[in-house]
Amino acid sequence: MASHTFTTSNPLRGRIRVPGDKSISHRALMFSSLAVGESTIEGLLEGEDVLATAAAMRQLGAQIERSNDGVWTVHGAGLGSLLEPHQALDMGNSGTSTRLLMGLLASHGFTATFVGDASLSGRPMNRVIEPLSQMGASFEASSGGTLPLMLRGAFAPVPIRYRLPVASAQVKSAVLLAGLNTPGITTVIEPVATRDHTERMLAGFGATLEIGEDNGERVISIHGESDLKSQHVVVPGDPSSAAFFMVAALIVPGSDLVIENVGLNATRAGLVEALRQMGGSIEELNPREVGGEPVADLRVKHSVLKGAEIDPAFAPSMIDEFPVLFVAAAVAEGATVTTGLEELRVKESDRLATMAAALTLAGADVEESDDGLTINGTGGDLLKGTPSGASVETKLDHRIAMAMAIAGLASQDGVSIDDTSPIATSFPTFTSLLDQASS
Ligand code: S3P
């Protein structure tokens, strides 16, 4: 465990670039591995979660290499030609790798075992086991439907029409990926829109996909057994990583920071809206398209933040950004109320409980309910932690570690984090970029 204390810093200024989008990076590796021929990926996130996907795809038969200029090359063998893995697929901390790969393998007639770290081994997999079983796969999971689990892919998979019971891009993607190697048309109905990188990128790789609307619900259909064509993928910067720097620049007086090349897909950009609603100055410069995704440079200036009631309809478009939003709320003026966030309880940690405990230890005024937090902010004053000297517990959750590091920038005595190592799952350069922006 690598503990570290984060304290008040100089203003954040200049220009920084955050690493590639995690969701898009996983998908780029998986889809390239299914396409015939050589694909190249520029801007791939080289974090542990994505490297777990790369290792798994190699075990399944893809040839994946990184060249010295940072471009990744993938030789795929074509849809349906994945190989049975000889060893367990180690998914580390990564829920996205696990659930998407379970989908992909559900329609390949062989067996695979999935294992992961303590955090991932506590996360619910029944949400994918259920639809994938309907398609013909079978599973032997640990009690409560968790990892380690064994998957027996279907020899003759059947297409389904599946309405998502939870707003989850991972479940949607798992079913669509199973549909890729299934004859006929597999359909997912989404009552609430979630991130749409799978649909966008599959279309880019030449899959036949129809996206419509029925009674306000998104309906996505994929035609099985059509070949994917190799591509050059450019991965935009991750808005979920940029989020920590957005909040840092908003709360540290004197800051004026440009974060370049941030993905602003509407299904991901909810935090920008929420922070603007709180009075945050965030300007979008040079809007453009990168790899089929909207992107801009964000200029963020220190702002007097006011508490707000966050509309639960925003939740899916900022689901990973709540830990750092709670930090902004802790130093805003007045109350911030969040509701409708039960999904946060099944992320890398129970993010409502973990953030409530961490922020309280750091001196914030936090009330936890079943489905959200209410936070009374300091009105711009520094947080004053309890003098116990105890470290906040990050529970193997990268976003808790980074959110509480940002809280440290607005804390009189600093915030000590028990373990910063999980940061490497999604943002290995986080601490050095923070030093760069505030030096
Ligand atoms: C992701 C979807 C979200 C998100 C996760 C990445 C994806 O999870 O929290 O970090 O890449 O599809 P859910 O599908 O569980 O909401």
Tab-separated table of C-alpha atoms and ligand atoms in Angstrom:
chain	number	residue	atom	x	y	z
A	1	MET	CA	0.000	0.000	0.000
A	2	ALA	CA	1.363	3.404	-0.976
A	3	SER	CA	-0.010	6.117	1.305
A	4	HIS	CA	0.330	9.790	0.422
A	5	THR	CA	-0.814	13.161	1.780
A	6	PHE	CA	-2.205	15.768	-0.614
A	7	THR	CA	-2.153	19.404	0.582
A	8	THR	CA	-2.987	22.886	-0.659
A	9	SER	CA	-1.213	23.738	-3.878
A	10	ASN	CA	-0.320	26.676	-6.072
A	11	PRO	CA	-2.964	27.659	-8.611
A	12	LEU	CA	-3.353	25.211	-11.493
A	13	ARG	CA	-2.275	26.944	-14.683
A	14	GLY	CA	-1.093	26.277	-18.219
A	15	ARG	CA	-2.165	23.430	-20.471
A	16	ILE	CA	-2.379	19.727	-19.713
A	17	ARG	CA	-3.545	16.638	-21.602
A	18	VAL	CA	-5.175	13.718	-19.826
A	19	PRO	CA	-4.698	10.122	-21.076
A	20	GLY	CA	-7.041	8.323	-23.461
A	21	ASP	CA	-10.603	7.393	-22.606
A	22	LYS	CA	-10.813	4.131	-20.653
A	23	SER	CA	-14.159	2.973	-22.070
A	24	ILE	CA	-13.067	3.648	-25.646
A	25	SER	CA	-9.646	2.033	-25.099
A	26	HIS	CA	-11.170	-1.272	-23.910
A	27	ARG	CA	-13.492	-1.350	-26.898
A	28	ALA	CA	-10.739	-0.443	-29.376
A	29	LEU	CA	-8.657	-3.448	-28.241
A	30	MET	CA	-11.605	-5.844	-28.241
A	31	PHE	CA	-13.063	-4.851	-31.612
A	32	SER	CA	-9.624	-4.735	-33.289
A	33	SER	CA	-9.059	-8.280	-32.039
A	34	LEU	CA	-12.265	-9.363	-33.793
A	35	ALA	CA	-11.563	-7.598	-37.082
A	36	VAL	CA	-9.684	-9.326	-39.886
A	37	GLY	CA	-6.203	-7.866	-40.426
A	38	GLU	CA	-4.193	-5.097	-38.809
A	39	SER	CA	-5.769	-2.297	-36.800
A	40	THR	CA	-3.862	0.538	-35.143
A	41	ILE	CA	-4.819	2.477	-32.019
A	42	GLU	CA	-3.500	5.930	-31.192
A	43	GLY	CA	-3.920	7.485	-27.744
A	44	LEU	CA	-4.756	4.195	-26.010
A	45	LEU	CA	-4.963	4.523	-22.219
A	46	GLU	CA	-2.046	2.549	-20.796
A	47	GLY	CA	-3.672	1.985	-17.398
A	48	GLU	CA	-3.914	-1.354	-15.615
A	49	ASP	CA	-7.577	-1.926	-16.521
A	50	VAL	CA	-6.925	-1.553	-20.237
A	51	LEU	CA	-3.744	-3.635	-20.007
A	52	ALA	CA	-5.888	-6.395	-18.449
A	53	THR	CA	-8.086	-6.290	-21.559
A	54	ALA	CA	-4.996	-6.417	-23.808
A	55	ALA	CA	-3.629	-9.433	-21.911
A	56	ALA	CA	-6.988	-11.227	-22.140
A	57	MET	CA	-7.299	-10.583	-25.880
A	58	ARG	CA	-3.801	-12.038	-26.343
A	59	GLN	CA	-4.853	-15.142	-24.384
A	60	LEU	CA	-7.810	-15.374	-26.776
A	61	GLY	CA	-5.494	-15.369	-29.801
A	62	ALA	CA	-5.044	-11.725	-30.885
A	63	GLN	CA	-1.550	-10.379	-31.565
A	64	ILE	CA	-1.163	-7.046	-29.814
A	65	GLU	CA	1.970	-4.889	-29.766
A	66	ARG	CA	2.937	-1.393	-28.714
A	67	SER	CA	5.464	0.479	-30.816
A	68	ASN	CA	7.915	3.053	-29.449
A	69	ASP	CA	5.803	5.982	-30.641
A	70	GLY	CA	2.935	4.757	-28.421
A	71	VAL	CA	0.766	3.440	-31.260
A	72	TRP	CA	-0.715	-0.018	-30.610
A	73	THR	CA	-1.052	-2.572	-33.393
A	74	VAL	CA	-3.601	-5.367	-33.234
A	75	HIS	CA	-3.804	-8.347	-35.596
A	76	GLY	CA	-7.278	-9.797	-35.327
A	77	ALA	CA	-8.226	-13.198	-36.646
A	78	GLY	CA	-11.854	-12.435	-37.443
A	79	LEU	CA	-15.183	-12.886	-35.718
A	80	GLY	CA	-15.821	-16.337	-34.282
A	81	SER	CA	-12.167	-17.353	-34.368
A	82	LEU	CA	-11.206	-16.554	-30.776
A	83	LEU	CA	-9.291	-19.375	-29.086
A	84	GLU	CA	-10.112	-21.086	-25.809
A	85	PRO	CA	-7.856	-19.562	-23.120
A	86	HIS	CA	-5.554	-22.060	-21.366
A	87	GLN	CA	-5.442	-20.063	-18.141
A	88	ALA	CA	-7.911	-17.970	-16.158
A	89	LEU	CA	-8.497	-14.472	-17.536
A	90	ASP	CA	-7.259	-12.089	-14.834
A	91	MET	CA	-9.422	-8.990	-14.978
A	92	GLY	CA	-7.661	-7.215	-12.096
A	93	ASN	CA	-9.900	-4.349	-10.919
A	94	SER	CA	-11.755	-3.925	-14.203
A	95	GLY	CA	-15.526	-4.368	-14.345
A	96	THR	CA	-15.638	-3.191	-17.960
A	97	SER	CA	-13.121	-5.825	-19.124
A	98	THR	CA	-15.046	-8.518	-17.270
A	99	ARG	CA	-18.576	-7.750	-18.359
A	100	LEU	CA	-17.758	-6.945	-21.993
A	101	LEU	CA	-15.599	-10.055	-22.360
A	102	MET	CA	-18.266	-12.232	-20.764
A	103	GLY	CA	-20.559	-10.959	-23.510
A	104	LEU	CA	-18.045	-11.577	-26.254
A	105	LEU	CA	-17.266	-15.119	-25.084
A	106	ALA	CA	-20.896	-16.069	-24.405
A	107	SER	CA	-21.363	-16.808	-28.115
A	108	HIS	CA	-18.093	-18.739	-28.555
A	109	GLY	CA	-18.421	-22.459	-27.866
A	110	PHE	CA	-15.686	-22.869	-25.259
A	111	THR	CA	-14.999	-22.418	-21.574
A	112	ALA	CA	-13.266	-19.517	-19.839
A	113	THR	CA	-12.621	-18.654	-16.208
A	114	PHE	CA	-12.650	-15.057	-14.967
A	115	VAL	CA	-10.809	-13.928	-11.830
A	116	GLY	CA	-10.158	-10.486	-10.356
A	117	ASP	CA	-8.982	-8.551	-7.314
A	118	ALA	CA	-10.906	-8.246	-4.030
A	119	SER	CA	-12.922	-5.242	-5.259
A	120	LEU	CA	-13.951	-6.841	-8.552
A	121	SER	CA	-14.697	-10.156	-6.807
A	122	GLY	CA	-17.409	-8.403	-4.793
A	123	ARG	CA	-19.192	-6.858	-7.778
A	124	PRO	CA	-22.475	-8.191	-9.201
A	125	MET	CA	-22.245	-10.232	-12.388
A	126	ASN	CA	-25.844	-11.550	-12.429
A	127	ARG	CA	-26.777	-8.496	-14.468
A	128	VAL	CA	-24.820	-9.986	-17.400
A	129	ILE	CA	-25.250	-13.665	-16.499
A	130	GLU	CA	-29.024	-13.268	-16.856
A	131	PRO	CA	-29.260	-12.076	-20.506
A	132	LEU	CA	-26.246	-14.135	-21.619
A	133	SER	CA	-27.887	-17.292	-20.196
A	134	GLN	CA	-30.965	-16.494	-22.290
A	135	MET	CA	-28.650	-16.507	-25.316
A	136	GLY	CA	-27.446	-20.025	-24.441
A	137	ALA	CA	-24.317	-19.514	-22.333
A	138	SER	CA	-24.022	-21.136	-18.913
A	139	PHE	CA	-22.147	-20.028	-15.820
A	140	GLU	CA	-20.760	-21.287	-12.557
A	141	ALA	CA	-20.254	-18.220	-10.417
A	142	SER	CA	-19.194	-17.719	-6.808
A	143	SER	CA	-22.003	-17.144	-4.331
A	144	GLY	CA	-24.029	-14.026	-5.018
A	145	GLY	CA	-23.126	-14.165	-8.721
A	146	THR	CA	-19.559	-12.908	-8.364
A	147	LEU	CA	-16.041	-13.749	-9.579
A	148	PRO	CA	-14.298	-16.152	-9.767
A	149	LEU	CA	-16.665	-17.560	-12.335
A	150	MET	CA	-16.601	-20.024	-15.184
A	151	LEU	CA	-18.399	-19.336	-18.435
A	152	ARG	CA	-19.415	-21.986	-20.956
A	153	GLY	CA	-20.078	-20.223	-24.220
A	154	ALA	CA	-23.011	-21.334	-26.386
A	155	PHE	CA	-22.242	-23.577	-29.390
A	156	ALA	CA	-25.486	-22.433	-30.993
A	157	PRO	CA	-26.261	-18.993	-29.513
A	158	VAL	CA	-29.742	-17.548	-29.961
A	159	PRO	CA	-30.542	-13.863	-30.460
A	160	ILE	CA	-32.652	-12.115	-27.814
A	161	ARG	CA	-34.589	-8.904	-27.388
A	162	TYR	CA	-33.540	-7.581	-23.979
A	163	ARG	CA	-34.775	-4.590	-22.005
A	164	LEU	CA	-32.112	-3.381	-19.552
A	165	PRO	CA	-33.329	-3.561	-15.942
A	166	VAL	CA	-30.446	-1.260	-14.836
A	167	ALA	CA	-28.979	1.725	-16.685
A	168	SER	CA	-25.671	0.080	-17.576
A	169	ALA	CA	-23.491	0.524	-20.648
A	170	GLN	CA	-21.600	-2.597	-19.629
A	171	VAL	CA	-24.718	-4.785	-19.699
A	172	LYS	CA	-25.870	-3.214	-22.969
A	173	SER	CA	-22.423	-3.829	-24.476
A	174	ALA	CA	-22.217	-7.411	-23.185
A	175	VAL	CA	-25.471	-8.342	-24.952
A	176	LEU	CA	-24.512	-6.528	-28.187
A	177	LEU	CA	-21.083	-8.193	-28.226
A	178	ALA	CA	-22.665	-11.619	-27.683
A	179	GLY	CA	-24.956	-10.707	-30.600
A	180	LEU	CA	-21.955	-10.173	-32.887
A	181	ASN	CA	-21.304	-13.915	-33.159
A	182	THR	CA	-24.968	-14.960	-32.994
A	183	PRO	CA	-27.067	-15.611	-36.107
A	184	GLY	CA	-29.999	-13.220	-36.540
A	185	ILE	CA	-30.717	-9.898	-34.848
A	186	THR	CA	-30.016	-9.191	-31.174
A	187	THR	CA	-31.816	-6.180	-29.703
A	188	VAL	CA	-31.213	-4.177	-26.529
A	189	ILE	CA	-33.796	-1.706	-25.259
A	190	GLU	CA	-32.446	1.083	-23.075
A	191	PRO	CA	-35.029	2.944	-20.987
A	192	VAL	CA	-32.317	5.448	-20.019
A	193	ALA	CA	-29.502	6.283	-22.456
A	194	THR	CA	-26.033	5.229	-21.285
A	195	ARG	CA	-22.631	5.827	-22.895
A	196	ASP	CA	-22.827	4.838	-26.555
A	197	HIS	CA	-19.172	4.117	-27.403
A	198	THR	CA	-19.940	0.475	-28.254
A	199	GLU	CA	-22.543	1.440	-30.842
A	200	ARG	CA	-20.393	4.196	-32.364
A	201	MET	CA	-17.267	2.098	-32.603
A	202	LEU	CA	-18.980	-1.071	-33.846
A	203	ALA	CA	-20.522	0.983	-36.655
A	204	GLY	CA	-17.019	2.366	-37.394
A	205	PHE	CA	-15.712	-1.223	-37.654
A	206	GLY	CA	-18.414	-2.018	-40.210
A	207	ALA	CA	-20.955	-3.909	-38.077
A	208	THR	CA	-24.603	-3.646	-39.138
A	209	LEU	CA	-26.442	-1.791	-36.407
A	210	GLU	CA	-29.811	-0.075	-36.227
A	211	ILE	CA	-30.535	2.510	-33.570
A	212	GLY	CA	-34.064	3.786	-33.094
A	213	GLU	CA	-36.449	5.081	-30.494
A	214	ASP	CA	-39.662	3.613	-29.185
A	215	ASN	CA	-41.747	5.437	-26.581
A	216	GLY	CA	-38.740	7.460	-25.432
A	217	GLU	CA	-36.561	4.328	-25.093
A	218	ARG	CA	-33.459	3.665	-27.192
A	219	VAL	CA	-33.636	0.478	-29.235
A	220	ILE	CA	-30.347	-0.921	-30.551
A	221	SER	CA	-30.251	-3.913	-32.887
A	222	ILE	CA	-27.166	-5.691	-34.122
A	223	HIS	CA	-27.052	-8.114	-37.061
A	224	GLY	CA	-24.959	-11.120	-36.135
A	225	GLU	CA	-22.169	-12.786	-38.079
A	226	SER	CA	-21.179	-9.803	-40.207
A	227	ASP	CA	-17.417	-9.286	-40.534
A	228	LEU	CA	-15.627	-6.415	-38.816
A	229	LYS	CA	-13.070	-4.507	-40.883
A	230	SER	CA	-9.748	-3.421	-39.391
A	231	GLN	CA	-9.506	0.282	-38.505
A	232	HIS	CA	-7.256	3.093	-37.337
A	233	VAL	CA	-8.742	4.229	-34.017
A	234	VAL	CA	-7.889	7.554	-32.375
A	235	VAL	CA	-8.846	7.641	-28.682
A	236	PRO	CA	-9.861	11.047	-27.286
A	237	GLY	CA	-8.898	12.202	-23.759
A	238	ASP	CA	-10.964	10.740	-20.932
A	239	PRO	CA	-13.595	13.134	-19.522
A	240	SER	CA	-13.673	11.017	-16.352
A	241	SER	CA	-9.955	11.731	-15.826
A	242	ALA	CA	-10.309	15.394	-16.845
A	243	ALA	CA	-13.015	15.658	-14.146
A	244	PHE	CA	-10.425	15.682	-11.336
A	245	PHE	CA	-8.563	18.586	-12.946
A	246	MET	CA	-11.800	20.469	-13.679
A	247	VAL	CA	-12.738	20.405	-10.005
A	248	ALA	CA	-9.156	21.116	-8.885
A	249	ALA	CA	-9.000	24.262	-11.047
A	250	LEU	CA	-12.460	25.375	-9.882
A	251	ILE	CA	-11.612	25.124	-6.170
A	252	VAL	CA	-7.976	26.303	-5.996
A	253	PRO	CA	-7.922	30.141	-5.994
A	254	GLY	CA	-6.062	31.758	-8.885
A	255	SER	CA	-6.355	28.714	-11.182
A	256	ASP	CA	-6.808	29.092	-14.934
A	257	LEU	CA	-6.174	25.755	-16.628
A	258	VAL	CA	-6.691	24.419	-20.143
A	259	ILE	CA	-7.335	20.680	-20.357
A	260	GLU	CA	-6.774	19.696	-23.979
A	261	ASN	CA	-8.554	17.096	-26.080
A	262	VAL	CA	-11.357	16.109	-23.676
A	263	GLY	CA	-14.059	13.785	-25.018
A	264	LEU	CA	-17.462	15.459	-24.681
A	265	ASN	CA	-19.844	12.783	-25.928
A	266	ALA	CA	-23.262	13.821	-24.529
A	267	THR	CA	-23.573	10.449	-22.775
A	268	ARG	CA	-20.432	11.312	-20.745
A	269	ALA	CA	-20.421	15.079	-20.270
A	270	GLY	CA	-22.931	15.500	-17.433
A	271	LEU	CA	-20.323	16.774	-14.962
A	272	VAL	CA	-19.570	19.838	-17.090
A	273	GLU	CA	-23.257	20.799	-16.935
A	274	ALA	CA	-23.536	20.073	-13.203
A	275	LEU	CA	-20.462	22.170	-12.397
A	276	ARG	CA	-21.738	25.022	-14.559
A	277	GLN	CA	-25.020	24.838	-12.662
A	278	MET	CA	-22.947	25.298	-9.485
A	279	GLY	CA	-21.363	28.437	-10.940
A	280	GLY	CA	-18.202	26.878	-12.392
A	281	SER	CA	-16.479	28.682	-15.263
A	282	ILE	CA	-15.799	26.052	-17.925
A	283	GLU	CA	-15.317	27.190	-21.499
A	284	GLU	CA	-15.185	24.846	-24.495
A	285	LEU	CA	-12.451	25.872	-26.926
A	286	ASN	CA	-11.813	24.531	-30.405
A	287	PRO	CA	-14.674	21.992	-30.565
A	288	ARG	CA	-13.903	19.229	-33.081
A	289	GLU	CA	-14.258	15.524	-33.722
A	290	VAL	CA	-11.653	12.900	-32.807
A	291	GLY	CA	-12.211	9.247	-33.688
A	292	GLY	CA	-15.925	9.818	-34.263
A	293	GLU	CA	-16.387	11.476	-30.839
A	294	PRO	CA	-16.962	15.183	-30.033
A	295	VAL	CA	-13.913	16.723	-28.334
A	296	ALA	CA	-12.884	20.187	-27.082
A	297	ASP	CA	-10.201	21.874	-24.989
A	298	LEU	CA	-11.688	22.969	-21.667
A	299	ARG	CA	-10.594	26.244	-20.066
A	300	VAL	CA	-11.436	26.074	-16.369
A	301	LYS	CA	-11.061	29.045	-14.010
A	302	HIS	CA	-11.337	29.265	-10.243
A	303	SER	CA	-14.994	29.997	-9.393
A	304	VAL	CA	-17.174	30.617	-6.385
A	305	LEU	CA	-19.249	27.430	-6.346
A	306	LYS	CA	-22.800	27.247	-5.041
A	307	GLY	CA	-24.523	24.073	-3.891
A	308	ALA	CA	-27.163	22.642	-6.216
A	309	GLU	CA	-29.768	19.958	-6.447
A	310	ILE	CA	-28.382	17.561	-9.050
A	311	ASP	CA	-31.107	16.201	-11.322
A	312	PRO	CA	-30.943	12.364	-11.130
A	313	ALA	CA	-31.549	12.319	-14.903
A	314	PHE	CA	-27.904	13.533	-15.193
A	315	ALA	CA	-26.629	10.449	-13.384
A	316	PRO	CA	-25.887	8.103	-16.312
A	317	SER	CA	-23.917	10.833	-18.134
A	318	MET	CA	-21.673	11.440	-15.115
A	319	ILE	CA	-21.891	8.141	-13.255
A	320	ASP	CA	-18.130	7.930	-12.604
A	321	GLU	CA	-17.811	11.618	-11.694
A	322	PHE	CA	-19.853	11.703	-8.472
A	323	PRO	CA	-16.881	11.184	-6.119
A	324	VAL	CA	-15.226	14.360	-7.404
A	325	LEU	CA	-18.548	16.233	-7.644
A	326	PHE	CA	-18.969	15.509	-3.908
A	327	VAL	CA	-15.587	17.170	-3.340
A	328	ALA	CA	-16.712	20.295	-5.226
A	329	ALA	CA	-19.896	20.272	-3.115
A	330	ALA	CA	-17.864	20.034	0.108
A	331	VAL	CA	-16.314	23.477	-0.498
A	332	ALA	CA	-19.300	25.115	-2.267
A	333	GLU	CA	-21.637	27.565	-0.612
A	334	GLY	CA	-24.815	25.885	0.728
A	335	ALA	CA	-26.214	22.417	0.228
A	336	THR	CA	-25.754	20.015	-2.674
A	337	VAL	CA	-28.337	17.265	-2.835
A	338	THR	CA	-27.921	14.114	-4.921
A	339	THR	CA	-30.472	11.323	-5.325
A	340	GLY	CA	-31.079	8.332	-7.602
A	341	LEU	CA	-27.514	7.060	-7.220
A	342	GLU	CA	-28.045	3.478	-6.001
A	343	GLU	CA	-25.711	2.265	-8.793
A	344	LEU	CA	-22.804	3.971	-7.005
A	345	ARG	CA	-23.048	1.275	-4.329
A	346	VAL	CA	-21.839	-1.408	-6.779
A	347	LYS	CA	-18.858	0.355	-8.366
A	348	GLU	CA	-15.196	-0.407	-7.513
A	349	SER	CA	-16.346	0.380	-3.947
A	350	ASP	CA	-19.668	1.487	-2.457
A	351	ARG	CA	-19.007	5.050	-3.552
A	352	LEU	CA	-21.742	6.604	-1.419
A	353	ALA	CA	-20.460	5.011	1.801
A	354	THR	CA	-16.768	5.372	0.940
A	355	MET	CA	-17.066	9.045	-0.022
A	356	ALA	CA	-19.290	9.852	2.971
A	357	ALA	CA	-16.677	8.359	5.337
A	358	ALA	CA	-13.703	9.925	3.527
A	359	LEU	CA	-15.175	13.417	3.271
A	360	THR	CA	-16.366	13.328	6.889
A	361	LEU	CA	-12.849	12.417	8.012
A	362	ALA	CA	-11.561	15.307	5.900
A	363	GLY	CA	-13.903	17.654	7.761
A	364	ALA	CA	-16.874	17.955	5.380
A	365	ASP	CA	-20.505	18.002	6.486
A	366	VAL	CA	-22.064	14.960	4.781
A	367	GLU	CA	-25.317	13.066	5.211
A	368	GLU	CA	-25.751	9.706	3.515
A	369	SER	CA	-29.138	8.416	2.345
A	370	ASP	CA	-30.041	5.193	0.541
A	371	ASP	CA	-29.527	6.699	-2.882
A	372	GLY	CA	-27.373	9.783	-2.508
A	373	LEU	CA	-25.430	12.249	-0.383
A	374	THR	CA	-26.392	15.682	0.912
A	375	ILE	CA	-23.368	17.874	1.484
A	376	ASN	CA	-23.289	21.263	3.205
A	377	GLY	CA	-20.289	23.092	1.798
A	378	THR	CA	-17.798	25.351	3.562
A	379	GLY	CA	-18.577	28.313	1.293
A	380	GLY	CA	-15.045	28.379	-0.062
A	381	ASP	CA	-13.193	27.933	3.260
A	382	LEU	CA	-10.603	25.188	3.562
A	383	LEU	CA	-11.768	21.849	4.985
A	384	LYS	CA	-10.596	21.224	8.552
A	385	GLY	CA	-10.146	17.516	9.197
A	386	THR	CA	-10.493	15.711	12.500
A	387	PRO	CA	-7.098	15.772	14.237
A	388	SER	CA	-6.867	11.932	14.386
A	389	GLY	CA	-4.257	11.832	11.673
A	390	ALA	CA	-6.103	8.842	10.185
A	391	SER	CA	-5.878	8.194	6.438
A	392	VAL	CA	-9.012	8.035	4.321
A	393	GLU	CA	-9.801	4.536	3.103
A	394	THR	CA	-9.918	4.194	-0.676
A	395	LYS	CA	-11.104	0.544	-0.753
A	396	LEU	CA	-9.227	-0.363	-3.964
A	397	ASP	CA	-11.159	2.384	-5.760
A	398	HIS	CA	-9.114	4.632	-8.056
A	399	ARG	CA	-11.771	7.342	-8.244
A	400	ILE	CA	-12.002	7.619	-4.440
A	401	ALA	CA	-8.215	8.012	-4.250
A	402	MET	CA	-8.151	10.760	-6.904
A	403	ALA	CA	-11.242	12.570	-5.610
A	404	MET	CA	-9.776	12.706	-2.093
A	405	ALA	CA	-6.419	13.872	-3.493
A	406	ILE	CA	-8.309	16.838	-4.970
A	407	ALA	CA	-10.032	17.372	-1.589
A	408	GLY	CA	-6.513	17.657	-0.158
A	409	LEU	CA	-5.921	20.747	-2.311
A	410	ALA	CA	-8.731	22.452	-0.370
A	411	SER	CA	-7.816	21.176	3.089
A	412	GLN	CA	-6.096	23.124	5.878
A	413	ASP	CA	-3.977	20.198	7.047
A	414	GLY	CA	-4.033	18.055	3.914
A	415	VAL	CA	-5.760	14.749	3.219
A	416	SER	CA	-3.880	11.533	3.763
A	417	ILE	CA	-4.859	8.673	1.416
A	418	ASP	CA	-4.238	5.126	2.663
A	419	ASP	CA	-3.403	3.679	-0.743
A	420	THR	CA	-2.748	5.555	-3.974
A	421	SER	CA	-1.827	2.454	-6.001
A	422	PRO	CA	-5.365	1.964	-7.457
A	423	ILE	CA	-4.910	5.249	-9.355
A	424	ALA	CA	-2.803	3.277	-11.857
A	425	THR	CA	-5.892	1.400	-13.039
A	426	SER	CA	-7.202	4.426	-14.970
A	427	PHE	CA	-4.789	7.365	-14.682
A	428	PRO	CA	-1.139	6.391	-14.078
A	429	THR	CA	0.105	9.951	-14.711
A	430	PHE	CA	-2.352	11.615	-12.297
A	431	THR	CA	0.140	12.726	-9.618
A	432	SER	CA	2.771	13.937	-12.065
A	433	LEU	CA	0.159	15.926	-14.046
A	434	LEU	CA	-1.095	17.470	-10.793
A	435	ASP	CA	2.482	18.500	-9.953
A	436	GLN	CA	2.942	19.862	-13.483
A	437	ALA	CA	-0.270	21.930	-13.405
A	438	SER	CA	0.468	23.428	-9.999
A	439	SER	CA	4.222	24.055	-10.300
B	1	S3P	C1	-18.477	1.726	-18.396
B	1	S3P	C2	-19.771	1.824	-17.944
B	1	S3P	C3	-20.125	2.279	-16.592
B	1	S3P	C4	-18.971	2.980	-15.907
B	1	S3P	C5	-17.667	2.241	-16.080
B	1	S3P	C6	-17.325	2.109	-17.552
B	1	S3P	C7	-18.226	1.247	-19.773
B	1	S3P	O1	-20.489	1.149	-15.807
B	1	S3P	O2	-19.234	3.154	-14.530
B	1	S3P	O3	-16.616	2.937	-15.438
B	1	S3P	O4	-17.100	1.415	-20.275
B	1	S3P	O5	-19.162	0.708	-20.384
B	1	S3P	P1	-21.998	0.569	-15.782
B	1	S3P	O6	-22.284	-0.055	-17.080
B	1	S3P	O7	-21.974	-0.438	-14.653
B	1	S3P	O8	-22.866	1.749	-15.481
